[in-house]
C-alpha positions as protocol buffer text, in pm:
chain_id: "A"
residue {
  index: 1
  type: MET
  ca { x: 13076 y: 12516 z: 20380 }
}
residue {
  index: 2
  type: LYS
  ca { x: 13096 y: 12805 z: 20133 }
}
residue {
  index: 3
  type: ALA
  ca { x: 12977 y: 12573 z: 19857 }
}
residue {
  index: 4
  type: LEU
  ca { x: 12693 y: 12454 z: 20081 }
}
residue {
  index: 5
  type: ARG
  ca { x: 12594 y: 12811 z: 20160 }
}
residue {
  index: 6
  type: THR
  ca { x: 12601 y: 12898 z: 19790 }
}
residue {
  index: 7
  type: LEU
  ca { x: 12385 y: 12596 z: 19706 }
}
residue {
  index: 8
  type: THR
  ca { x: 12141 y: 12687 z: 19983 }
}
residue {
  index: 9
  type: ALA
  ca { x: 12117 y: 13044 z: 19855 }
}
residue {
  index: 10
  type: VAL
  ca { x: 12059 y: 12927 z: 19498 }
}
residue {
  index: 11
  type: LEU
  ca { x: 11785 y: 12686 z: 19609 }
}
residue {
  index: 12
  type: ALA
  ca { x: 11620 y: 12956 z: 19819 }
}
residue {
  index: 13
  type: LEU
  ca { x: 11629 y: 13197 z: 19526 }
}
residue {
  index: 14
  type: GLY
  ca { x: 11484 y: 12932 z: 19300 }
}
residue {
  index: 15
  type: LEU
  ca { x: 11202 y: 12864 z: 19545 }
}
residue {
  index: 16
  type: CYS
  ca { x: 11127 y: 13235 z: 19557 }
}
residue {
  index: 17
  type: PHE
  ca { x: 11098 y: 13246 z: 19178 }
}
residue {
  index: 18
  type: VAL
  ca { x: 10873 y: 12936 z: 19174 }
}
residue {
  index: 19
  type: SER
  ca { x: 10656 y: 13080 z: 19449 }
}
residue {
  index: 20
  type: ALA
  ca { x: 10623 y: 13410 z: 19265 }
}
residue {
  index: 21
  type: ALA
  ca { x: 10538 y: 13232 z: 18941 }
}
residue {
  index: 22
  type: PHE
  ca { x: 10256 y: 13037 z: 19102 }
}
residue {
  index: 23
  type: ALA
  ca { x: 10131 y: 13338 z: 19298 }
}
residue {
  index: 24
  type: ALA
  ca { x: 10085 y: 13548 z: 18983 }
}
residue {
  index: 25
  type: PRO
  ca { x: 9765 y: 13476 z: 18785 }
}
residue {
  index: 26
  type: LYS
  ca { x: 9823 y: 13312 z: 18449 }
}
residue {
  index: 27
  type: ALA
  ca { x: 9725 y: 13527 z: 18152 }
}
residue {
  index: 28
  type: ILE
  ca { x: 9500 y: 13360 z: 17895 }
}
residue {
  index: 29
  type: THR
  ca { x: 9351 y: 13477 z: 17567 }
}
residue {
  index: 30
  type: VAL
  ca { x: 8993 y: 13378 z: 17493 }
}
residue {
  index: 31
  type: ALA
  ca { x: 8833 y: 13401 z: 17148 }
}
residue {
  index: 32
  type: SER
  ca { x: 8472 y: 13501 z: 17087 }
}
residue {
  index: 33
  type: ASP
  ca { x: 8272 y: 13568 z: 16771 }
}
residue {
  index: 34
  type: ALA
  ca { x: 8114 y: 13893 z: 16886 }
}
residue {
  index: 35
  type: THR
  ca { x: 7813 y: 13880 z: 16652 }
}
residue {
  index: 36
  type: TRP
  ca { x: 7568 y: 13690 z: 16873 }
}
residue {
  index: 37
  type: PRO
  ca { x: 7378 y: 13923 z: 17109 }
}
residue {
  index: 38
  type: PRO
  ca { x: 7311 y: 13917 z: 17398 }
}
residue {
  index: 39
  type: MET
  ca { x: 7583 y: 13657 z: 17455 }
}
residue {
  index: 40
  type: GLU
  ca { x: 7873 y: 13831 z: 17277 }
}
residue {
  index: 41
  type: PHE
  ca { x: 7867 y: 14140 z: 17059 }
}
residue {
  index: 42
  type: VAL
  ca { x: 8040 y: 14471 z: 16997 }
}
residue {
  index: 43
  type: ASP
  ca { x: 7874 y: 14771 z: 17163 }
}
residue {
  index: 44
  type: ALA
  ca { x: 7857 y: 15133 z: 17049 }
}
residue {
  index: 45
  type: ASN
  ca { x: 8203 y: 15194 z: 17197 }
}
residue {
  index: 46
  type: LYS
  ca { x: 8345 y: 14905 z: 16991 }
}
residue {
  index: 47
  type: LYS
  ca { x: 8397 y: 14700 z: 17304 }
}
residue {
  index: 48
  type: ILE
  ca { x: 8322 y: 14327 z: 17322 }
}
residue {
  index: 49
  type: VAL
  ca { x: 8040 y: 14280 z: 17572 }
}
residue {
  index: 50
  type: GLY
  ca { x: 7766 y: 14033 z: 17658 }
}
residue {
  index: 51
  type: PHE
  ca { x: 7674 y: 13756 z: 17898 }
}
residue {
  index: 52
  type: ASP
  ca { x: 7958 y: 13527 z: 17788 }
}
residue {
  index: 53
  type: ILE
  ca { x: 8213 y: 13805 z: 17829 }
}
residue {
  index: 54
  type: ASP
  ca { x: 8094 y: 13893 z: 18179 }
}
residue {
  index: 55
  type: PHE
  ca { x: 8070 y: 13526 z: 18271 }
}
residue {
  index: 56
  type: MET
  ca { x: 8421 y: 13446 z: 18146 }
}
residue {
  index: 57
  type: THR
  ca { x: 8559 y: 13747 z: 18329 }
}
residue {
  index: 58
  type: ALA
  ca { x: 8401 y: 13625 z: 18653 }
}
residue {
  index: 59
  type: VAL
  ca { x: 8521 y: 13268 z: 18595 }
}
residue {
  index: 60
  type: ALA
  ca { x: 8876 y: 13387 z: 18529 }
}
residue {
  index: 61
  type: LYS
  ca { x: 8876 y: 13594 z: 18847 }
}
residue {
  index: 62
  type: GLU
  ca { x: 8759 y: 13298 z: 19056 }
}
residue {
  index: 63
  type: ALA
  ca { x: 9017 y: 13072 z: 18890 }
}
residue {
  index: 64
  type: GLY
  ca { x: 9303 y: 13317 z: 18946 }
}
residue {
  index: 65
  type: LEU
  ca { x: 9347 y: 13387 z: 18575 }
}
residue {
  index: 66
  type: GLN
  ca { x: 9393 y: 13710 z: 18381 }
}
residue {
  index: 67
  type: VAL
  ca { x: 9183 y: 13710 z: 18064 }
}
residue {
  index: 68
  type: THR
  ca { x: 9205 y: 13899 z: 17735 }
}
residue {
  index: 69
  type: PHE
  ca { x: 8935 y: 13864 z: 17470 }
}
residue {
  index: 70
  type: LYS
  ca { x: 8995 y: 13833 z: 17098 }
}
residue {
  index: 71
  type: ASN
  ca { x: 8712 y: 13896 z: 16850 }
}
residue {
  index: 72
  type: THR
  ca { x: 8736 y: 13607 z: 16605 }
}
residue {
  index: 73
  type: ALA
  ca { x: 8515 y: 13511 z: 16308 }
}
residue {
  index: 74
  type: TRP
  ca { x: 8312 y: 13195 z: 16368 }
}
residue {
  index: 75
  type: ASP
  ca { x: 8430 y: 13013 z: 16054 }
}
residue {
  index: 76
  type: GLY
  ca { x: 8789 y: 13003 z: 16182 }
}
residue {
  index: 77
  type: ILE
  ca { x: 8742 y: 13009 z: 16556 }
}
residue {
  index: 78
  type: PHE
  ca { x: 8797 y: 12637 z: 16619 }
}
residue {
  index: 79
  type: ALA
  ca { x: 9103 y: 12616 z: 16394 }
}
residue {
  index: 80
  type: GLY
  ca { x: 9256 y: 12900 z: 16595 }
}
residue {
  index: 81
  type: VAL
  ca { x: 9234 y: 12720 z: 16928 }
}
residue {
  index: 82
  type: GLU
  ca { x: 9381 y: 12408 z: 16766 }
}
residue {
  index: 83
  type: ALA
  ca { x: 9672 y: 12614 z: 16630 }
}
residue {
  index: 84
  type: GLY
  ca { x: 9737 y: 12773 z: 16969 }
}
residue {
  index: 85
  type: GLN
  ca { x: 9644 y: 13126 z: 16858 }
}
residue {
  index: 86
  type: TYR
  ca { x: 9447 y: 13158 z: 17183 }
}
residue {
  index: 87
  type: ASP
  ca { x: 9382 y: 12942 z: 17486 }
}
residue {
  index: 88
  type: ALA
  ca { x: 9007 y: 12902 z: 17487 }
}
residue {
  index: 89
  type: ILE
  ca { x: 8679 y: 12990 z: 17317 }
}
residue {
  index: 90
  type: ILE
  ca { x: 8367 y: 13128 z: 17479 }
}
residue {
  index: 91
  type: SER
  ca { x: 8119 y: 13199 z: 17204 }
}
residue {
  index: 92
  type: SER
  ca { x: 7783 y: 13032 z: 17270 }
}
residue {
  index: 93
  type: VAL
  ca { x: 7939 y: 12698 z: 17176 }
}
residue {
  index: 94
  type: THR
  ca { x: 7700 y: 12407 z: 17216 }
}
residue {
  index: 95
  type: ILE
  ca { x: 7860 y: 12091 z: 17352 }
}
residue {
  index: 96
  type: THR
  ca { x: 7809 y: 11814 z: 17094 }
}
residue {
  index: 97
  type: PRO
  ca { x: 7965 y: 11467 z: 17061 }
}
residue {
  index: 98
  type: GLU
  ca { x: 8125 y: 11572 z: 16731 }
}
residue {
  index: 99
  type: ARG
  ca { x: 8292 y: 11873 z: 16890 }
}
residue {
  index: 100
  type: GLN
  ca { x: 8394 y: 11677 z: 17199 }
}
residue {
  index: 101
  type: ALA
  ca { x: 8585 y: 11438 z: 16975 }
}
residue {
  index: 102
  type: LYS
  ca { x: 8804 y: 11728 z: 16857 }
}
residue {
  index: 103
  type: TYR
  ca { x: 8818 y: 11965 z: 17154 }
}
residue {
  index: 104
  type: ASP
  ca { x: 8795 y: 11962 z: 17531 }
}
residue {
  index: 105
  type: PHE
  ca { x: 8505 y: 12136 z: 17704 }
}
residue {
  index: 106
  type: THR
  ca { x: 8444 y: 12268 z: 18050 }
}
residue {
  index: 107
  type: ASN
  ca { x: 8134 y: 12175 z: 18244 }
}
residue {
  index: 108
  type: PRO
  ca { x: 7816 y: 12329 z: 18095 }
}
residue {
  index: 109
  type: TYR
  ca { x: 7733 y: 12681 z: 18207 }
}
residue {
  index: 110
  type: VAL
  ca { x: 7408 y: 12769 z: 18023 }
}
residue {
  index: 111
  type: GLN
  ca { x: 7114 y: 12566 z: 17892 }
}
residue {
  index: 112
  type: ILE
  ca { x: 6949 y: 12692 z: 17570 }
}
residue {
  index: 113
  type: GLY
  ca { x: 6751 y: 12572 z: 17268 }
}
residue {
  index: 114
  type: GLN
  ca { x: 6704 y: 12650 z: 16900 }
}
residue {
  index: 115
  type: ILE
  ca { x: 6398 y: 12847 z: 16794 }
}
residue {
  index: 116
  type: LEU
  ca { x: 6242 y: 12971 z: 16471 }
}
residue {
  index: 117
  type: VAL
  ca { x: 6194 y: 13338 z: 16380 }
}
residue {
  index: 118
  type: VAL
  ca { x: 5971 y: 13431 z: 16084 }
}
residue {
  index: 119
  type: PRO
  ca { x: 5808 y: 13742 z: 15933 }
}
residue {
  index: 120
  type: LYS
  ca { x: 5487 y: 13840 z: 16111 }
}
residue {
  index: 121
  type: ALA
  ca { x: 5281 y: 13749 z: 15803 }
}
residue {
  index: 122
  type: GLU
  ca { x: 5411 y: 13391 z: 15801 }
}
residue {
  index: 123
  type: LYS
  ca { x: 5157 y: 13131 z: 15919 }
}
residue {
  index: 124
  type: GLY
  ca { x: 5401 y: 12845 z: 15974 }
}
residue {
  index: 125
  type: SER
  ca { x: 5511 y: 12764 z: 16328 }
}
residue {
  index: 126
  type: LYS
  ca { x: 5791 y: 12512 z: 16267 }
}
residue {
  index: 127
  type: ILE
  ca { x: 6067 y: 12452 z: 16013 }
}
residue {
  index: 128
  type: ALA
  ca { x: 5867 y: 12179 z: 15836 }
}
residue {
  index: 129
  type: ASP
  ca { x: 5593 y: 12433 z: 15761 }
}
residue {
  index: 130
  type: LEU
  ca { x: 5841 y: 12623 z: 15542 }
}
residue {
  index: 131
  type: LYS
  ca { x: 5892 y: 12347 z: 15283 }
}
residue {
  index: 132
  type: GLY
  ca { x: 5980 y: 12486 z: 14942 }
}
residue {
  index: 133
  type: LYS
  ca { x: 6128 y: 12797 z: 15105 }
}
residue {
  index: 134
  type: LYS
  ca { x: 6471 y: 12910 z: 15228 }
}
residue {
  index: 135
  type: VAL
  ca { x: 6558 y: 12921 z: 15597 }
}
residue {
  index: 136
  type: GLY
  ca { x: 6870 y: 13096 z: 15721 }
}
residue {
  index: 137
  type: ALA
  ca { x: 7121 y: 13015 z: 15994 }
}
residue {
  index: 138
  type: GLN
  ca { x: 7479 y: 13097 z: 16080 }
}
residue {
  index: 139
  type: ILE
  ca { x: 7721 y: 12856 z: 15917 }
}
residue {
  index: 140
  type: GLY
  ca { x: 7847 y: 12570 z: 16133 }
}
residue {
  index: 141
  type: THR
  ca { x: 7595 y: 12627 z: 16413 }
}
residue {
  index: 142
  type: THR
  ca { x: 7350 y: 12383 z: 16564 }
}
residue {
  index: 143
  type: GLY
  ca { x: 7075 y: 12598 z: 16412 }
}
residue {
  index: 144
  type: ALA
  ca { x: 7208 y: 12519 z: 16065 }
}
residue {
  index: 145
  type: MET
  ca { x: 7228 y: 12152 z: 16159 }
}
residue {
  index: 146
  type: GLU
  ca { x: 6860 y: 12153 z: 16260 }
}
residue {
  index: 147
  type: VAL
  ca { x: 6749 y: 12310 z: 15931 }
}
residue {
  index: 148
  type: LYS
  ca { x: 6946 y: 12048 z: 15739 }
}
residue {
  index: 149
  type: LYS
  ca { x: 6741 y: 11774 z: 15903 }
}
residue {
  index: 150
  type: VAL
  ca { x: 6415 y: 11893 z: 15745 }
}
residue {
  index: 151
  type: ALA
  ca { x: 6348 y: 11762 z: 15395 }
}
residue {
  index: 152
  type: GLY
  ca { x: 6215 y: 12011 z: 15144 }
}
residue {
  index: 153
  type: VAL
  ca { x: 6356 y: 12317 z: 15320 }
}
residue {
  index: 154
  type: GLU
  ca { x: 6659 y: 12490 z: 15166 }
}
residue {
  index: 155
  type: LEU
  ca { x: 6925 y: 12597 z: 15414 }
}
residue {
  index: 156
  type: LYS
  ca { x: 7098 y: 12927 z: 15345 }
}
residue {
  index: 157
  type: THR
  ca { x: 7402 y: 12989 z: 15564 }
}
residue {
  index: 158
  type: TYR
  ca { x: 7563 y: 13315 z: 15670 }
}
residue {
  index: 159
  type: ASP
  ca { x: 7893 y: 13416 z: 15827 }
}
residue {
  index: 160
  type: GLU
  ca { x: 7699 y: 13620 z: 16084 }
}
residue {
  index: 161
  type: VAL
  ca { x: 7344 y: 13564 z: 16207 }
}
residue {
  index: 162
  type: GLY
  ca { x: 7268 y: 13934 z: 16166 }
}
residue {
  index: 163
  type: LEU
  ca { x: 7303 y: 13895 z: 15789 }
}
residue {
  index: 164
  type: ALA
  ca { x: 7032 y: 13628 z: 15796 }
}
residue {
  index: 165
  type: PHE
  ca { x: 6792 y: 13865 z: 15965 }
}
residue {
  index: 166
  type: GLU
  ca { x: 6877 y: 14134 z: 15708 }
}
residue {
  index: 167
  type: ASP
  ca { x: 6792 y: 13889 z: 15430 }
}
residue {
  index: 168
  type: MET
  ca { x: 6463 y: 13797 z: 15596 }
}
residue {
  index: 169
  type: ALA
  ca { x: 6371 y: 14164 z: 15631 }
}
residue {
  index: 170
  type: ALA
  ca { x: 6437 y: 14198 z: 15256 }
}
residue {
  index: 171
  type: GLY
  ca { x: 6212 y: 13900 z: 15180 }
}
residue {
  index: 172
  type: ARG
  ca { x: 6492 y: 13674 z: 15055 }
}
residue {
  index: 173
  type: ILE
  ca { x: 6439 y: 13398 z: 15313 }
}
residue {
  index: 174
  type: ALA
  ca { x: 6131 y: 13279 z: 15503 }
}
residue {
  index: 175
  type: GLY
  ca { x: 6281 y: 13214 z: 15844 }
}
residue {
  index: 176
  type: VAL
  ca { x: 6589 y: 13215 z: 16067 }
}
residue {
  index: 177
  type: VAL
  ca { x: 6687 y: 12947 z: 16318 }
}
residue {
  index: 178
  type: CYS
  ca { x: 6918 y: 13042 z: 16604 }
}
residue {
  index: 179
  type: ASP
  ca { x: 6964 y: 13019 z: 16980 }
}
residue {
  index: 180
  type: GLU
  ca { x: 6663 y: 13149 z: 17171 }
}
residue {
  index: 181
  type: PRO
  ca { x: 6843 y: 13438 z: 17349 }
}
residue {
  index: 182
  type: THR
  ca { x: 6969 y: 13571 z: 17014 }
}
residue {
  index: 183
  type: ALA
  ca { x: 6626 y: 13524 z: 16857 }
}
residue {
  index: 184
  type: ILE
  ca { x: 6471 y: 13733 z: 17135 }
}
residue {
  index: 185
  type: THR
  ca { x: 6727 y: 14010 z: 17078 }
}
residue {
  index: 186
  type: TYR
  ca { x: 6662 y: 14033 z: 16705 }
}
residue {
  index: 187
  type: ALA
  ca { x: 6288 y: 13965 z: 16692 }
}
residue {
  index: 188
  type: LEU
  ca { x: 6169 y: 14145 z: 17004 }
}
residue {
  index: 189
  type: GLN
  ca { x: 6429 y: 14400 z: 17110 }
}
residue {
  index: 190
  type: LYS
  ca { x: 6583 y: 14548 z: 16795 }
}
residue {
  index: 191
  type: LYS
  ca { x: 6373 y: 14846 z: 16685 }
}
residue {
  index: 192
  type: GLU
  ca { x: 6429 y: 14783 z: 16316 }
}
residue {
  index: 193
  type: TYR
  ca { x: 6292 y: 14428 z: 16341 }
}
residue {
  index: 194
  type: SER
  ca { x: 6042 y: 14415 z: 16629 }
}
residue {
  index: 195
  type: SER
  ca { x: 5753 y: 14523 z: 16405 }
}
residue {
  index: 196
  type: LYS
  ca { x: 5853 y: 14280 z: 16127 }
}
residue {
  index: 197
  type: PHE
  ca { x: 5944 y: 13951 z: 16294 }
}
residue {
  index: 198
  type: LYS
  ca { x: 5797 y: 13709 z: 16545 }
}
residue {
  index: 199
  type: ILE
  ca { x: 5917 y: 13403 z: 16733 }
}
residue {
  index: 200
  type: VAL
  ca { x: 5700 y: 13098 z: 16666 }
}
residue {
  index: 201
  type: GLY
  ca { x: 5659 y: 12786 z: 16873 }
}
residue {
  index: 202
  type: LYS
  ca { x: 5891 y: 12691 z: 17155 }
}
residue {
  index: 203
  type: SER
  ca { x: 6259 y: 12603 z: 17151 }
}
residue {
  index: 204
  type: PHE
  ca { x: 6285 y: 12258 z: 16996 }
}
residue {
  index: 205
  type: THR
  ca { x: 6629 y: 12144 z: 17112 }
}
residue {
  index: 206
  type: LYS
  ca { x: 6798 y: 12108 z: 17450 }
}
residue {
  index: 207
  type: GLU
  ca { x: 7157 y: 12226 z: 17438 }
}
residue {
  index: 208
  type: ALA
  ca { x: 7430 y: 12335 z: 17677 }
}
residue {
  index: 209
  type: TYR
  ca { x: 7711 y: 12584 z: 17625 }
}
residue {
  index: 210
  type: GLY
  ca { x: 8065 y: 12505 z: 17732 }
}
residue {
  index: 211
  type: ILE
  ca { x: 8403 y: 12680 z: 17715 }
}
residue {
  index: 212
  type: VAL
  ca { x: 8630 y: 12520 z: 17454 }
}
residue {
  index: 213
  type: VAL
  ca { x: 9001 y: 12449 z: 17497 }
}
residue {
  index: 214
  type: LYS
  ca { x: 9256 y: 12262 z: 17287 }
}
residue {
  index: 215
  type: LYS
  ca { x: 9230 y: 11884 z: 17313 }
}
residue {
  index: 216
  type: GLY
  ca { x: 9448 y: 11755 z: 17595 }
}
residue {
  index: 217
  type: ASN
  ca { x: 9476 y: 12079 z: 17793 }
}
residue {
  index: 218
  type: LYS
  ca { x: 9331 y: 11919 z: 18106 }
}
residue {
  index: 219
  type: ASP
  ca { x: 9497 y: 12166 z: 18344 }
}
residue {
  index: 220
  type: LEU
  ca { x: 9318 y: 12464 z: 18190 }
}
residue {
  index: 221
  type: VAL
  ca { x: 8988 y: 12275 z: 18184 }
}
residue {
  index: 222
  type: ALA
  ca { x: 9029 y: 12202 z: 18555 }
}
residue {
  index: 223
  type: GLN
  ca { x: 9109 y: 12566 z: 18631 }
}
residue {
  index: 224
  type: LEU
  ca { x: 8809 y: 12690 z: 18436 }
}
residue {
  index: 225
  type: ASN
  ca { x: 8578 y: 12432 z: 18595 }
}
residue {
  index: 226
  type: LYS
  ca { x: 8696 y: 12552 z: 18935 }
}
residue {
  index: 227
  type: GLY
  ca { x: 8606 y: 12907 z: 18833 }
}
residue {
  index: 228
  type: ILE
  ca { x: 8267 y: 12802 z: 18693 }
}
residue {
  index: 229
  type: ALA
  ca { x: 8182 y: 12617 z: 19015 }
}
residue {
  index: 230
  type: ALA
  ca { x: 8270 y: 12923 z: 19224 }
}
residue {
  index: 231
  type: VAL
  ca { x: 8067 y: 13157 z: 19003 }
}
residue {
  index: 232
  type: GLN
  ca { x: 7765 y: 12926 z: 19027 }
}
residue {
  index: 233
  type: LYS
  ca { x: 7802 y: 12878 z: 19402 }
}
residue {
  index: 234
  type: LYS
  ca { x: 7812 y: 13254 z: 19454 }
}
residue {
  index: 235
  type: LYS
  ca { x: 7515 y: 13292 z: 19213 }
}
residue {
  index: 236
  type: ILE
  ca { x: 7711 y: 13538 z: 19001 }
}
residue {
  index: 237
  type: ASP
  ca { x: 7577 y: 13362 z: 18692 }
}
residue {
  index: 238
  type: ALA
  ca { x: 7219 y: 13428 z: 18806 }
}
residue {
  index: 239
  type: GLN
  ca { x: 7300 y: 13798 z: 18844 }
}
residue {
  index: 240
  type: LEU
  ca { x: 7446 y: 13805 z: 18492 }
}
residue {
  index: 241
  type: LYS
  ca { x: 7144 y: 13627 z: 18345 }
}
residue {
  index: 242
  type: LYS
  ca { x: 6923 y: 13895 z: 18496 }
}
residue {
  index: 243
  type: LYS
  ca { x: 7150 y: 14170 z: 18360 }
}
residue {
  index: 244
  type: TRP
  ca { x: 7142 y: 14027 z: 18007 }
}
residue {
  index: 245
  type: GLN
  ca { x: 6776 y: 13921 z: 18025 }
}
residue {
  index: 246
  type: LEU
  ca { x: 6836 y: 13547 z: 17987 }
}
residue {
  index: 247
  type: LYS
  ca { x: 6584 y: 13292 z: 18110 }
}
């Protein structure tokens, strides 16, 4: 009887620990290349902010997760999630077949497109009009991929998209291709560039952002998808789009 009582007590204690473990939100670390306003960037207080940051925070809350953000350079961001340095990436990552072969993605959460920004004196309205010239884009982005498709245009890549706009302001490149929300920020909203640049044409790709996790981590994908669904059902995403002036 004593042995039975002891076993019962041990099992009860174990169940308490299991219950407590599941009741407490799991802590996850999420990487973001905070150089891509208005989606993710560092503000005047050196804090990572932006639509993606607010969205991920809301998703984590709905999924019962505690989230910490890690500012990570784009050129190593995917290798980091593979190596287990963090649990996920939210960084304006377009879902592509090539990326899906290497990583798992959540359901899409934003629809965007690539667009061309040029100096105000430029007459061209599409990448093909800039043949014989250099066009900039951040390395490894779908913007860079689009420039590569156009014969006669030289692609110049940058670690950060802001460096491409600096080069265009200095006359070293003839255009920049990037996601439309980021193009609007640089060409229309930044005081140092609004009188120099213009957006030409309409977005010429149809893309969707997703949150990236290590291949095979189906449990985390399911948790995040649950959070995304709740955020969309409650229209929190619509509120954040209005806050960050997204279409």
